[in-house]
mmCIF file of C-alpha atoms in Angstrom:
data_model
loop_
_atom_site.group_PDB
_atom_site.id
_atom_site.type_symbol
_atom_site.label_atom_id
_atom_site.label_comp_id
_atom_site.label_asym_id
_atom_site.label_seq_id
_atom_site.Cartn_x
_atom_site.Cartn_y
_atom_site.Cartn_z
ATOM 1 C CA UNK A 1 69.932 168.698 144.237
ATOM 2 C CA UNK A 2 72.297 166.292 145.959
ATOM 3 C CA UNK A 3 74.395 167.635 148.758
ATOM 4 C CA UNK A 4 75.193 167.915 152.430
ATOM 5 C CA UNK A 5 73.244 170.036 154.845
ATOM 6 C CA UNK A 6 74.268 171.142 158.288
ATOM 7 C CA UNK A 7 72.091 172.827 160.841
ATOM 8 C CA UNK A 8 71.996 175.198 162.451
ATOM 9 C CA UNK A 9 74.365 177.642 160.762
ATOM 10 C CA UNK A 10 75.046 179.448 164.048
ATOM 11 C CA UNK A 11 74.717 177.920 167.487
ATOM 12 C CA UNK A 12 75.208 179.417 170.909
ATOM 13 C CA UNK A 13 75.672 177.320 173.998
ATOM 14 C CA UNK A 14 76.142 178.001 177.642
ATOM 15 C CA UNK A 15 79.044 176.405 179.410
ATOM 16 C CA UNK A 16 78.200 172.992 180.794
ATOM 17 C CA UNK A 17 75.549 172.203 178.196
ATOM 18 C CA UNK A 18 75.648 169.462 175.613
ATOM 19 C CA UNK A 19 74.696 170.420 172.074
ATOM 20 C CA UNK A 20 74.078 168.353 168.942
ATOM 21 C CA UNK A 21 75.032 169.444 165.436
ATOM 22 C CA UNK A 22 73.108 167.961 162.558
ATOM 23 C CA UNK A 23 74.594 166.630 159.321
ATOM 24 C CA UNK A 24 72.540 165.060 156.540
ATOM 25 C CA UNK A 25 73.572 163.931 153.065
ATOM 26 C CA UNK A 26 71.575 162.655 150.099
ATOM 27 C CA UNK A 27 74.580 161.720 147.989
ATOM 28 C CA UNK A 28 74.324 158.045 148.928
ATOM 29 C CA UNK A 29 77.861 158.193 150.282
ATOM 30 C CA UNK A 30 79.060 155.508 152.657
ATOM 31 C CA UNK A 31 81.639 157.575 154.544
ATOM 32 C CA UNK A 32 80.999 160.663 156.641
ATOM 33 C CA UNK A 33 83.298 162.901 158.661
ATOM 34 C CA UNK A 34 83.328 165.677 161.244
ATOM 35 C CA UNK A 35 86.042 168.312 161.324
ATOM 36 C CA UNK A 36 86.753 171.225 163.590
ATOM 37 C CA UNK A 37 88.351 174.435 162.341
ATOM 38 C CA UNK A 38 89.713 177.183 164.571
ATOM 39 C CA UNK A 39 90.417 180.695 163.246
ATOM 40 C CA UNK A 40 93.359 180.759 160.835
ATOM 41 C CA UNK A 41 93.911 177.037 161.179
ATOM 42 C CA UNK A 42 93.388 173.991 159.026
ATOM 43 C CA UNK A 43 90.759 171.310 159.598
ATOM 44 C CA UNK A 44 91.183 168.699 162.308
ATOM 45 C CA UNK A 45 89.358 165.379 162.162
ATOM 46 C CA UNK A 46 87.039 164.641 165.099
ATOM 47 C CA UNK A 47 85.264 161.427 164.068
ATOM 48 C CA UNK A 48 84.611 159.529 160.881
ATOM 49 C CA UNK A 49 82.314 156.722 159.852
ATOM 50 C CA UNK A 50 82.851 154.437 156.900
ATOM 51 C CA UNK A 51 79.609 152.522 157.247
ATOM 52 C CA UNK A 52 76.337 152.603 159.150
ATOM 53 C CA UNK A 53 76.600 151.660 162.827
ATOM 54 C CA UNK A 54 80.363 152.042 162.821
ATOM 55 C CA UNK A 55 82.620 155.025 163.501
ATOM 56 C CA UNK A 56 86.198 155.755 164.497
ATOM 57 C CA UNK A 57 87.877 158.469 166.494
ATOM 58 C CA UNK A 58 89.877 161.051 164.654
ATOM 59 C CA UNK A 59 92.681 163.165 166.040
ATOM 60 C CA UNK A 60 90.636 165.238 168.512
ATOM 61 C CA UNK A 61 87.702 163.071 169.612
ATOM 62 C CA UNK A 62 87.836 163.899 173.315
ATOM 63 C CA UNK A 63 84.706 165.734 174.446
ATOM 64 C CA UNK A 64 82.717 164.737 171.359
ATOM 65 C CA UNK A 65 80.388 161.856 170.508
ATOM 66 C CA UNK A 66 78.703 160.684 167.308
ATOM 67 C CA UNK A 67 76.194 158.136 166.062
ATOM 68 C CA UNK A 68 75.573 156.645 162.636
ATOM 69 C CA UNK A 69 72.191 154.943 162.718
ATOM 70 C CA UNK A 70 71.314 155.894 159.150
ATOM 71 C CA UNK A 71 73.442 156.220 156.048
ATOM 72 C CA UNK A 72 72.213 159.756 155.485
ATOM 73 C CA UNK A 73 72.826 161.132 158.961
ATOM 74 C CA UNK A 74 75.889 161.636 161.155
ATOM 75 C CA UNK A 75 75.076 163.924 164.125
ATOM 76 C CA UNK A 76 77.844 165.266 166.344
ATOM 77 C CA UNK A 77 77.314 165.972 170.037
ATOM 78 C CA UNK A 78 79.622 168.435 171.716
ATOM 79 C CA UNK A 79 79.604 167.507 175.376
ATOM 80 C CA UNK A 80 80.408 169.556 178.433
ATOM 81 C CA UNK A 81 83.697 167.638 178.613
ATOM 82 C CA UNK A 82 84.972 169.566 175.594
ATOM 83 C CA UNK A 83 86.932 172.374 177.238
ATOM 84 C CA UNK A 84 87.120 174.783 174.327
ATOM 85 C CA UNK A 85 84.251 174.045 171.955
ATOM 86 C CA UNK A 86 83.981 177.437 170.247
ATOM 87 C CA UNK A 87 84.884 176.706 166.622
ATOM 88 C CA UNK A 88 83.609 176.183 163.090
ATOM 89 C CA UNK A 89 82.392 172.607 162.574
ATOM 90 C CA UNK A 90 82.350 170.991 159.153
ATOM 91 C CA UNK A 91 80.728 167.769 158.069
ATOM 92 C CA UNK A 92 81.787 165.908 154.938
ATOM 93 C CA UNK A 93 81.004 162.733 153.043
ATOM 94 C CA UNK A 94 82.791 160.669 150.453
ATOM 95 C CA UNK A 95 82.559 157.602 148.306
ATOM 96 C CA UNK A 96 85.455 155.491 147.053
ATOM 97 C CA UNK A 97 86.978 156.696 143.827
ATOM 98 C CA UNK A 98 85.422 155.179 140.773
ATOM 99 C CA UNK A 99 82.172 154.362 142.536
ATOM 100 C CA UNK A 100 78.901 156.250 142.791
ATOM 101 C CA UNK A 101 79.851 158.664 140.047
ATOM 102 C CA UNK A 102 83.069 159.990 141.581
ATOM 103 C CA UNK A 103 86.247 159.197 139.652
ATOM 104 C CA UNK A 104 88.377 161.220 142.008
ATOM 105 C CA UNK A 105 90.264 159.414 144.733
ATOM 106 C CA UNK A 106 89.496 160.478 148.282
ATOM 107 C CA UNK A 107 87.238 163.375 147.271
ATOM 108 C CA UNK A 108 85.254 164.683 150.190
ATOM 109 C CA UNK A 109 82.146 166.825 149.824
ATOM 110 C CA UNK A 110 81.622 169.367 152.562
ATOM 111 C CA UNK A 111 78.569 170.942 154.112
ATOM 112 C CA UNK A 112 78.239 174.690 154.790
ATOM 113 C CA UNK A 113 79.389 174.378 158.397
ATOM 114 C CA UNK A 114 78.045 175.258 161.836
ATOM 115 C CA UNK A 115 79.670 177.993 163.868
ATOM 116 C CA UNK A 116 79.422 177.126 167.565
ATOM 117 C CA UNK A 117 79.994 179.776 170.200
ATOM 118 C CA UNK A 118 80.106 179.048 173.910
ATOM 119 C CA UNK A 119 78.887 181.928 176.009
ATOM 120 C CA UNK B 1 100.755 159.845 155.496
ATOM 121 C CA UNK B 2 103.247 162.118 153.767
ATOM 122 C CA UNK B 3 103.688 165.493 155.430
ATOM 123 C CA UNK B 4 103.063 168.494 153.226
ATOM 124 C CA UNK B 5 104.607 171.952 153.399
ATOM 125 C CA UNK B 6 103.212 174.985 151.598
ATOM 126 C CA UNK B 7 103.585 178.755 152.006
ATOM 127 C CA UNK B 8 101.408 180.287 154.674
ATOM 128 C CA UNK B 9 100.269 183.168 152.499
ATOM 129 C CA UNK B 10 100.609 184.696 149.047
ATOM 130 C CA UNK B 11 99.512 187.938 147.458
ATOM 131 C CA UNK B 12 98.646 188.555 143.837
ATOM 132 C CA UNK B 13 96.787 190.975 141.595
ATOM 133 C CA UNK B 14 93.865 190.446 139.324
ATOM 134 C CA UNK B 15 94.796 188.975 135.958
ATOM 135 C CA UNK B 16 98.050 187.423 137.111
ATOM 136 C CA UNK B 17 98.920 183.748 137.144
ATOM 137 C CA UNK B 18 99.442 182.323 140.619
ATOM 138 C CA UNK B 19 101.566 179.283 141.368
ATOM 139 C CA UNK B 20 101.391 177.640 144.785
ATOM 140 C CA UNK B 21 103.980 174.974 145.451
ATOM 141 C CA UNK B 22 103.548 172.157 147.945
ATOM 142 C CA UNK B 23 106.416 170.022 149.168
ATOM 143 C CA UNK B 24 105.779 166.353 150.028
ATOM 144 C CA UNK B 25 109.185 164.711 150.250
ATOM 145 C CA UNK B 26 107.888 161.471 151.787
ATOM 146 C CA UNK B 27 105.161 160.790 149.249
ATOM 147 C CA UNK B 28 104.459 157.070 148.815
ATOM 148 C CA UNK B 29 104.127 155.223 145.547
ATOM 149 C CA UNK B 30 100.353 154.881 145.832
ATOM 150 C CA UNK B 31 99.658 158.427 147.053
ATOM 151 C CA UNK B 32 97.571 160.906 145.088
ATOM 152 C CA UNK B 33 97.987 164.684 145.321
ATOM 153 C CA UNK B 34 94.814 166.662 145.809
ATOM 154 C CA UNK B 35 94.128 170.365 146.167
ATOM 155 C CA UNK B 36 91.124 171.902 147.892
ATOM 156 C CA UNK B 37 89.919 175.510 148.016
ATOM 157 C CA UNK B 38 88.150 177.075 150.986
ATOM 158 C CA UNK B 39 86.334 180.398 151.071
ATOM 159 C CA UNK B 40 85.693 182.112 154.430
ATOM 160 C CA UNK B 41 82.954 180.463 156.481
ATOM 161 C CA UNK B 42 82.477 177.681 153.926
ATOM 162 C CA UNK B 43 83.600 174.094 153.630
ATOM 163 C CA UNK B 44 86.535 173.233 151.364
ATOM 164 C CA UNK B 45 85.839 172.094 147.858
ATOM 165 C CA UNK B 46 87.862 169.869 145.570
ATOM 166 C CA UNK B 47 89.835 171.702 142.857
ATOM 167 C CA UNK B 48 92.142 169.236 141.173
ATOM 168 C CA UNK B 49 93.924 165.935 141.678
ATOM 169 C CA UNK B 50 96.861 164.228 140.078
ATOM 170 C CA UNK B 51 99.276 161.368 140.364
ATOM 171 C CA UNK B 52 102.082 162.383 138.027
ATOM 172 C CA UNK B 53 102.933 164.810 135.197
ATOM 173 C CA UNK B 54 100.365 167.472 134.452
ATOM 174 C CA UNK B 55 96.641 167.668 135.006
ATOM 175 C CA UNK B 56 94.418 170.477 133.781
ATOM 176 C CA UNK B 57 90.768 171.291 134.265
ATOM 177 C CA UNK B 58 88.558 174.312 133.831
ATOM 178 C CA UNK B 59 89.727 175.850 137.099
ATOM 179 C CA UNK B 60 93.423 175.092 137.481
ATOM 180 C CA UNK B 61 96.460 173.130 136.395
ATOM 181 C CA UNK B 62 98.546 170.817 138.536
ATOM 182 C CA UNK B 63 102.194 170.198 137.744
ATOM 183 C CA UNK B 64 103.931 167.198 139.291
ATOM 184 C CA UNK B 65 107.638 166.558 138.567
ATOM 185 C CA UNK B 66 108.935 163.081 137.921
ATOM 186 C CA UNK B 67 110.142 162.546 141.499
ATOM 187 C CA UNK B 68 106.705 163.591 142.846
ATOM 188 C CA UNK B 69 108.303 165.246 145.873
ATOM 189 C CA UNK B 70 106.479 168.476 145.160
ATOM 190 C CA UNK B 71 103.524 169.751 143.196
ATOM 191 C CA UNK B 72 102.458 173.164 141.925
ATOM 192 C CA UNK B 73 98.914 174.403 141.687
ATOM 193 C CA UNK B 74 98.592 176.998 138.932
ATOM 194 C CA UNK B 75 95.663 179.392 138.788
ATOM 195 C CA UNK B 76 95.541 181.316 135.518
ATOM 196 C CA UNK B 77 94.484 184.964 135.487
ATOM 197 C CA UNK B 78 93.170 185.162 139.030
ATOM 198 C CA UNK B 79 90.281 187.383 140.016
ATOM 199 C CA UNK B 80 89.173 188.768 143.362
ATOM 200 C CA UNK B 81 86.905 185.744 143.772
ATOM 201 C CA UNK B 82 89.958 183.471 143.909
ATOM 202 C CA UNK B 83 90.852 184.902 147.317
ATOM 203 C CA UNK B 84 90.719 181.799 149.500
ATOM 204 C CA UNK B 85 92.774 179.236 151.385
ATOM 205 C CA UNK B 86 94.271 176.467 149.273
ATOM 206 C CA UNK B 87 95.130 173.098 150.804
ATOM 207 C CA UNK B 88 97.491 170.483 149.424
ATOM 208 C CA UNK B 89 96.740 166.920 150.552
ATOM 209 C CA UNK B 90 98.543 163.685 149.907
ATOM 210 C CA UNK B 91 97.116 160.242 150.527
ATOM 211 C CA UNK B 92 96.512 156.804 149.047
ATOM 212 C CA UNK B 93 93.376 155.670 147.309
ATOM 213 C CA UNK B 94 90.538 154.941 149.709
ATOM 214 C CA UNK B 95 92.284 156.485 152.697
ATOM 215 C CA UNK B 96 89.729 158.358 154.713
ATOM 216 C CA UNK B 97 91.844 160.368 157.124
ATOM 217 C CA UNK B 98 92.736 163.337 154.980
ATOM 218 C CA UNK B 99 95.149 165.755 156.636
ATOM 219 C CA UNK B 100 94.334 169.400 156.094
ATOM 220 C CA UNK B 101 97.271 171.528 157.183
ATOM 221 C CA UNK B 102 97.033 175.299 157.587
ATOM 222 C CA UNK B 103 96.967 175.759 153.807
ATOM 223 C CA UNK B 104 98.056 178.765 151.776
ATOM 224 C CA UNK B 105 96.045 181.934 152.218
ATOM 225 C CA UNK B 106 95.867 183.630 148.812
ATOM 226 C CA UNK B 107 94.860 187.281 148.682
ATOM 227 C CA UNK B 108 94.055 188.737 145.256
ATOM 228 C CA UNK B 109 94.156 192.521 145.067
ATOM 229 C CA UNK B 110 92.526 194.855 142.512
#
């Protein structure tokens, strides 16, 4: 089955520690994204990558870092510089409309999410 | 990107039709209107998309008036499993920075 996987589902971190969230997709999508969601709020874009070895900051990139060394993988590191990292983190991927089987414009496919709690 | 406005929450009962309206007064000529659904502790999933007039699929219908300044997501005969947050997004083809606002929290009651 094609899809996006995120691991772990739950993650606990002590203050001052860096932690890396995994995101893998086998949909052959070029673009990948990381979002953060706080309780009762919408999704906010952290970073996105449209192609391997390239990525751009989203609206709330401070305290986060990413890499895109492979098409299938887009890990997110939450650094100690992120002051309030407790949140639900979602990874997504997309392909341009009309390509790769998707006829829908701007459709993003989401993973199951990782819930990060700082102790 | 066009700003969208939708109700914060709605309540309905099983078997009723639910209409959620989204306002996007500044929609651009090449913008598409897309709706996503999100269940608790899950990622959003695509429901329906349209450019103008009416679009229908197995899950929902999307009504877009001629001026495209608003759109209405219609869910026929809702069930308890339709309890979720529904997001209205507006953006041009190929634009990667989708803006998810707070969405509309739909609660379906028995």
